[in-house]
mmCIF file of C-alpha atoms in Angstrom:
data_model
loop_
_atom_site.group_PDB
_atom_site.id
_atom_site.type_symbol
_atom_site.label_atom_id
_atom_site.label_comp_id
_atom_site.label_asym_id
_atom_site.label_seq_id
_atom_site.Cartn_x
_atom_site.Cartn_y
_atom_site.Cartn_z
ATOM 1 C CA MET C 25 65.462 41.197 2.705
ATOM 2 C CA LEU C 26 64.814 45.065 2.558
ATOM 3 C CA GLN C 27 65.793 45.381 6.169
ATOM 4 C CA SER C 28 69.218 43.496 5.739
ATOM 5 C CA CYS C 29 69.861 45.675 2.602
ATOM 6 C CA LEU C 30 69.289 48.958 4.888
ATOM 7 C CA PHE C 31 71.394 47.674 7.508
ATOM 8 C CA GLU C 32 74.280 46.787 5.266
ATOM 9 C CA LEU C 33 74.043 50.255 3.625
ATOM 10 C CA ALA C 34 73.963 52.049 6.970
ATOM 11 C CA ARG C 35 76.943 49.958 8.167
ATOM 12 C CA SER C 36 79.058 50.578 5.115
ATOM 13 C CA SER C 37 78.289 54.322 5.256
ATOM 14 C CA ARG C 38 79.153 54.646 8.756
ATOM 15 C CA ALA C 39 82.703 52.653 7.791
ATOM 16 C CA PHE C 40 83.493 55.050 5.113
ATOM 17 C CA CYS C 41 82.649 58.055 7.265
ATOM 18 C CA GLU C 42 84.985 56.984 10.052
ATOM 19 C CA LEU C 43 87.669 56.026 7.310
ATOM 20 C CA SER C 44 87.570 59.720 6.218
ATOM 21 C CA GLY C 45 87.934 60.913 9.907
ATOM 22 C CA ARG C 46 84.430 62.149 10.225
ATOM 23 C CA THR C 47 81.690 61.586 12.696
ATOM 24 C CA VAL C 48 78.719 62.762 10.417
ATOM 25 C CA ILE C 49 77.712 60.640 7.388
ATOM 26 C CA LEU C 50 77.608 62.528 4.020
ATOM 27 C CA SER C 51 76.003 61.744 0.702
ATOM 28 C CA GLY C 52 79.290 60.819 -0.795
ATOM 29 C CA ASP C 53 79.613 58.084 1.817
ATOM 30 C CA VAL C 54 76.173 56.607 0.798
ATOM 31 C CA PHE C 55 77.128 56.654 -2.845
ATOM 32 C CA VAL C 56 80.378 54.642 -2.214
ATOM 33 C CA ALA C 57 78.613 52.262 -0.020
ATOM 34 C CA LEU C 58 75.891 51.809 -2.782
ATOM 35 C CA ILE C 59 78.621 51.224 -5.405
ATOM 36 C CA GLU C 60 80.502 48.663 -3.071
ATOM 37 C CA MET C 61 77.199 46.632 -2.685
ATOM 38 C CA GLY C 62 77.001 46.438 -6.578
ATOM 39 C CA ILE C 63 73.913 48.687 -7.044
ATOM 40 C CA ASN C 64 73.690 51.139 -10.026
ATOM 41 C CA VAL C 65 73.635 54.627 -8.631
ATOM 42 C CA GLU C 66 72.589 56.373 -12.007
ATOM 43 C CA SER C 67 69.329 54.076 -12.081
ATOM 44 C CA LEU C 68 68.108 55.534 -8.706
ATOM 45 C CA TRP C 69 67.413 58.830 -10.502
ATOM 46 C CA SER C 70 65.083 57.376 -13.067
ATOM 47 C CA PHE C 71 63.506 55.157 -10.359
ATOM 48 C CA ALA C 72 62.915 58.337 -8.068
ATOM 49 C CA LYS C 73 61.221 60.303 -11.078
ATOM 50 C CA ARG C 74 58.989 57.585 -12.162
ATOM 51 C CA PRO C 75 55.235 58.661 -13.088
ATOM 52 C CA ASN C 76 53.514 56.349 -11.054
ATOM 53 C CA ARG C 77 55.306 56.999 -7.754
ATOM 54 C CA ILE C 78 53.505 57.334 -4.338
ATOM 55 C CA THR C 79 54.360 60.745 -2.773
ATOM 56 C CA LEU C 80 53.754 61.117 0.904
ATOM 57 C CA PRO C 81 51.837 64.099 1.920
ATOM 58 C CA THR C 82 53.551 66.854 4.327
ATOM 59 C CA PRO C 83 52.254 65.987 7.808
ATOM 60 C CA GLY C 84 50.142 68.703 8.996
ATOM 61 C CA LEU C 85 50.073 70.744 12.372
ATOM 62 C CA GLN C 86 48.051 68.467 14.899
ATOM 63 C CA THR C 87 45.503 70.570 16.805
ATOM 64 C CA ARG C 88 45.898 70.488 20.408
ATOM 65 C CA SER C 89 43.168 69.304 22.661
ATOM 66 C CA PRO C 90 41.863 72.036 24.907
ATOM 67 C CA THR C 91 43.034 71.861 28.495
ATOM 68 C CA PRO C 92 40.049 70.705 30.726
ATOM 69 C CA LYS C 93 38.958 73.410 33.101
ATOM 70 C CA ILE C 94 39.455 72.834 36.815
ATOM 71 C CA LEU C 95 36.136 72.194 38.552
ATOM 72 C CA GLN C 96 35.266 75.140 40.721
ATOM 73 C CA ALA C 97 32.638 75.298 43.447
ATOM 74 C CA GLY C 98 31.377 78.854 43.910
ATOM 75 C CA ASP C 99 32.733 82.196 42.841
ATOM 76 C CA LYS C 100 36.253 83.109 43.977
ATOM 77 C CA LYS C 101 36.478 86.045 46.081
ATOM 78 C CA PRO C 102 38.584 89.150 44.741
ATOM 79 C CA LEU C 103 41.748 90.204 46.541
ATOM 80 C CA PRO C 104 41.344 92.857 49.298
ATOM 81 C CA PRO C 105 42.752 96.445 48.462
ATOM 82 C CA HIS C 106 45.797 95.738 50.777
ATOM 83 C CA ILE C 107 47.009 92.621 48.757
ATOM 84 C CA PRO C 108 48.815 93.488 45.443
ATOM 85 C CA GLU C 109 47.341 91.996 42.207
ATOM 86 C CA HIS C 110 50.294 90.086 41.261
ATOM 87 C CA MET C 111 49.698 87.898 44.185
ATOM 88 C CA ALA C 112 48.015 84.361 43.748
ATOM 89 C CA PRO C 113 44.151 84.522 44.110
ATOM 90 C CA PHE C 114 42.189 83.064 46.737
ATOM 91 C CA PRO C 115 41.284 79.168 46.371
ATOM 92 C CA ASP C 116 37.719 78.090 45.839
ATOM 93 C CA PRO C 117 35.161 78.875 48.502
ATOM 94 C CA HIS C 118 34.861 75.115 48.876
ATOM 95 C CA ALA C 119 38.351 75.016 50.600
ATOM 96 C CA TYR C 120 37.093 76.993 53.514
ATOM 97 C CA ILE C 121 33.995 74.712 54.091
ATOM 98 C CA ARG C 122 34.345 71.809 56.729
ATOM 99 C CA THR C 123 32.951 68.623 55.282
ATOM 100 C CA PRO C 124 33.217 66.070 58.148
ATOM 101 C CA THR C 125 33.353 62.474 56.998
ATOM 102 C CA HIS C 126 31.889 59.689 59.414
ATOM 103 C CA LYS C 127 32.527 56.121 58.990
ATOM 104 C CA GLN C 128 29.375 54.076 58.850
ATOM 105 C CA PRO C 129 29.188 51.801 61.903
ATOM 106 C CA VAL C 130 29.333 48.045 61.341
ATOM 107 C CA THR C 131 25.955 46.319 62.044
ATOM 108 C CA GLU C 132 27.229 42.728 60.966
ATOM 109 C CA TYR C 133 26.810 40.455 63.910
ATOM 110 C CA GLU C 134 30.089 38.270 63.064
ATOM 111 C CA ALA C 135 32.119 41.443 62.575
ATOM 112 C CA ILE C 136 30.968 42.843 66.075
ATOM 113 C CA ARG C 137 31.786 39.431 67.705
ATOM 114 C CA GLU C 138 35.127 39.474 66.031
ATOM 115 C CA LYS C 139 35.821 43.100 67.317
ATOM 116 C CA LEU C 140 34.625 42.473 70.728
ATOM 117 C CA ALA C 141 36.894 39.284 70.910
ATOM 118 C CA SER C 142 39.879 40.977 69.619
ATOM 119 C CA GLN C 143 39.367 43.866 71.961
ATOM 120 C CA LYS C 144 38.944 41.393 75.104
ATOM 121 C CA ARG C 145 42.176 39.689 74.024
ATOM 122 C CA ASP C 146 44.209 43.001 73.697
ATOM 123 C CA VAL C 147 42.902 44.042 77.291
ATOM 124 C CA GLU C 148 43.818 40.769 78.878
ATOM 125 C CA ARG C 149 47.123 40.960 77.081
ATOM 126 C CA ALA C 150 47.873 44.497 78.201
ATOM 127 C CA LEU C 151 46.694 43.865 81.715
ATOM 128 C CA THR C 152 49.048 40.766 81.811
ATOM 129 C CA ARG C 153 51.964 42.869 80.679
ATOM 130 C CA PHE C 154 51.126 45.687 83.236
ATOM 131 C CA VAL C 155 51.035 43.351 86.152
ATOM 132 C CA ALA C 156 54.081 41.627 84.985
ATOM 133 C CA LYS C 157 56.004 44.750 84.912
ATOM 134 C CA THR C 158 54.600 46.352 88.197
ATOM 135 C CA GLY C 159 54.560 43.275 90.130
ATOM 136 C CA PRO C 160 56.910 40.515 91.230
ATOM 137 C CA THR C 161 57.587 37.999 88.436
ATOM 138 C CA GLN C 162 59.367 34.708 88.002
ATOM 139 C CA SER C 163 61.636 33.655 85.411
ATOM 140 C CA LEU C 164 61.029 30.795 82.866
ATOM 141 C CA PHE C 165 64.619 30.231 82.423
ATOM 142 C CA ALA C 166 67.464 30.436 84.889
ATOM 143 C CA ASP C 167 69.685 32.504 82.628
ATOM 144 C CA GLN C 168 66.986 34.788 81.037
ATOM 145 C CA SER C 169 64.641 36.749 83.102
ATOM 146 C CA ALA C 170 63.520 39.333 80.995
ATOM 147 C CA PRO C 171 62.185 37.714 77.642
ATOM 148 C CA PHE C 172 59.827 35.526 79.360
ATOM 149 C CA PRO C 173 58.479 36.959 82.634
ATOM 150 C CA LEU C 174 55.882 35.266 84.633
ATOM 151 C CA ILE C 175 53.373 36.597 87.205
ATOM 152 C CA ALA C 176 54.510 35.384 90.512
ATOM 153 C CA CYS C 177 51.854 33.361 92.563
ATOM 154 C CA LYS C 178 51.214 34.543 96.127
ATOM 155 C CA PRO C 179 51.792 31.776 98.521
ATOM 156 C CA MET C 180 48.780 30.754 100.533
ATOM 157 C CA SER C 181 48.670 28.187 103.247
ATOM 158 C CA GLN C 182 45.367 26.909 102.004
ATOM 159 C CA PRO C 183 45.130 27.527 98.300
ATOM 160 C CA TYR C 184 42.094 25.244 97.743
ATOM 161 C CA LEU C 185 39.847 27.485 99.811
ATOM 162 C CA ALA C 186 39.867 30.285 97.304
ATOM 163 C CA ALA C 187 38.174 28.029 94.647
ATOM 164 C CA LEU C 188 35.786 26.335 97.184
ATOM 165 C CA LEU C 189 34.771 29.777 99.002
ATOM 166 C CA PRO C 190 34.718 32.473 96.312
ATOM 167 C CA LYS C 191 34.356 36.042 97.616
ATOM 168 C CA ASP C 192 33.626 39.314 96.359
ATOM 169 C CA GLN C 193 36.488 41.738 96.034
ATOM 170 C CA VAL C 194 34.788 44.493 98.121
ATOM 171 C CA PHE C 195 34.379 42.108 101.161
ATOM 172 C CA GLU C 196 38.005 40.646 100.681
ATOM 173 C CA GLN C 197 39.500 44.342 101.075
ATOM 174 C CA GLN C 198 37.381 44.813 104.156
ATOM 175 C CA GLU C 199 38.702 41.674 105.452
ATOM 176 C CA GLU C 200 42.087 42.374 104.688
ATOM 177 C CA GLU C 201 41.842 45.882 106.412
ATOM 178 C CA GLN C 202 40.236 44.284 109.520
ATOM 179 C CA SER C 203 42.876 41.489 109.656
ATOM 180 C CA LYS C 204 45.611 44.278 109.461
ATOM 181 C CA SER C 205 43.973 46.310 112.303
ATOM 182 C CA SER C 206 43.200 43.476 114.482
ATOM 183 C CA PRO C 207 45.904 41.871 116.603
ATOM 184 C CA GLU C 208 47.071 38.407 115.500
ATOM 185 C CA ARG C 209 45.019 35.508 117.058
ATOM 186 C CA PRO C 210 46.501 31.938 117.715
ATOM 187 C CA PRO C 211 45.326 29.490 114.874
ATOM 188 C CA GLU C 212 42.205 27.682 115.755
ATOM 189 C CA LEU C 213 41.964 24.077 115.626
ATOM 190 C CA VAL C 214 40.209 22.638 112.596
ATOM 191 C CA ASP C 215 38.181 19.541 112.883
ATOM 192 C CA ASN C 216 38.228 18.957 109.211
ATOM 193 C CA PRO C 217 41.363 16.958 108.260
ATOM 194 C CA TYR C 218 41.562 18.346 104.788
ATOM 195 C CA LEU C 219 41.902 21.816 106.190
ATOM 196 C CA ARG C 220 44.533 21.117 108.786
ATOM 197 C CA SER C 221 48.068 22.334 108.209
ATOM 198 C CA VAL C 222 50.571 20.045 106.788
ATOM 199 C CA LYS C 223 52.879 18.211 109.236
ATOM 200 C CA MET C 224 56.331 17.281 108.060
ATOM 201 C CA PRO C 225 57.466 13.727 108.872
ATOM 202 C CA ARG C 226 60.047 13.562 111.487
ATOM 203 C CA LYS C 227 63.510 12.030 110.721
ATOM 204 C CA ARG C 228 64.146 8.844 112.561
ATOM 205 C CA LYS C 229 67.548 8.482 114.048
ATOM 206 C CA ARG C 230 69.520 5.228 113.228
#
């Protein structure tokens, strides 16, 4: 109820102020607003000077809290004679001390295995991309060749021999060099039918 009364008093005072062509509310505007609300203005003086009224004390000055001092490590060096005194002083000696920080190594077995697996996967992925960029590639789709490059397989006459007869990389390089240096020989006949070259069927004439 008190809030609604104060709101109505302020609204009426503002209206009388604007009606008089002013922007600042004066005491006369408040008196006219009180009279319009039906409040006896003369009784306010006796109410304000009653003997048992509560007077609010004057607010005192609040003491400022002291500013905390900045942590200093060591004694600051004075400025040398060739630098004027109005310049900023040197920072703390700790600013010139190198304090390297080293991350503690991970010793958990699961974390080490996950890290090794991720490194192996990244190396394989990078090696695959390198081979795809430097060597011949095949397209997965006929129209788009760049988004999905595939490493082209080298055609071999007997591809199953590489799986049945694995060889070291060093010996393979030596054999390739010897085959390049030696003259070509006619293919030898193989007794094993699974190792013979494929013969295409002849077309019969009708």
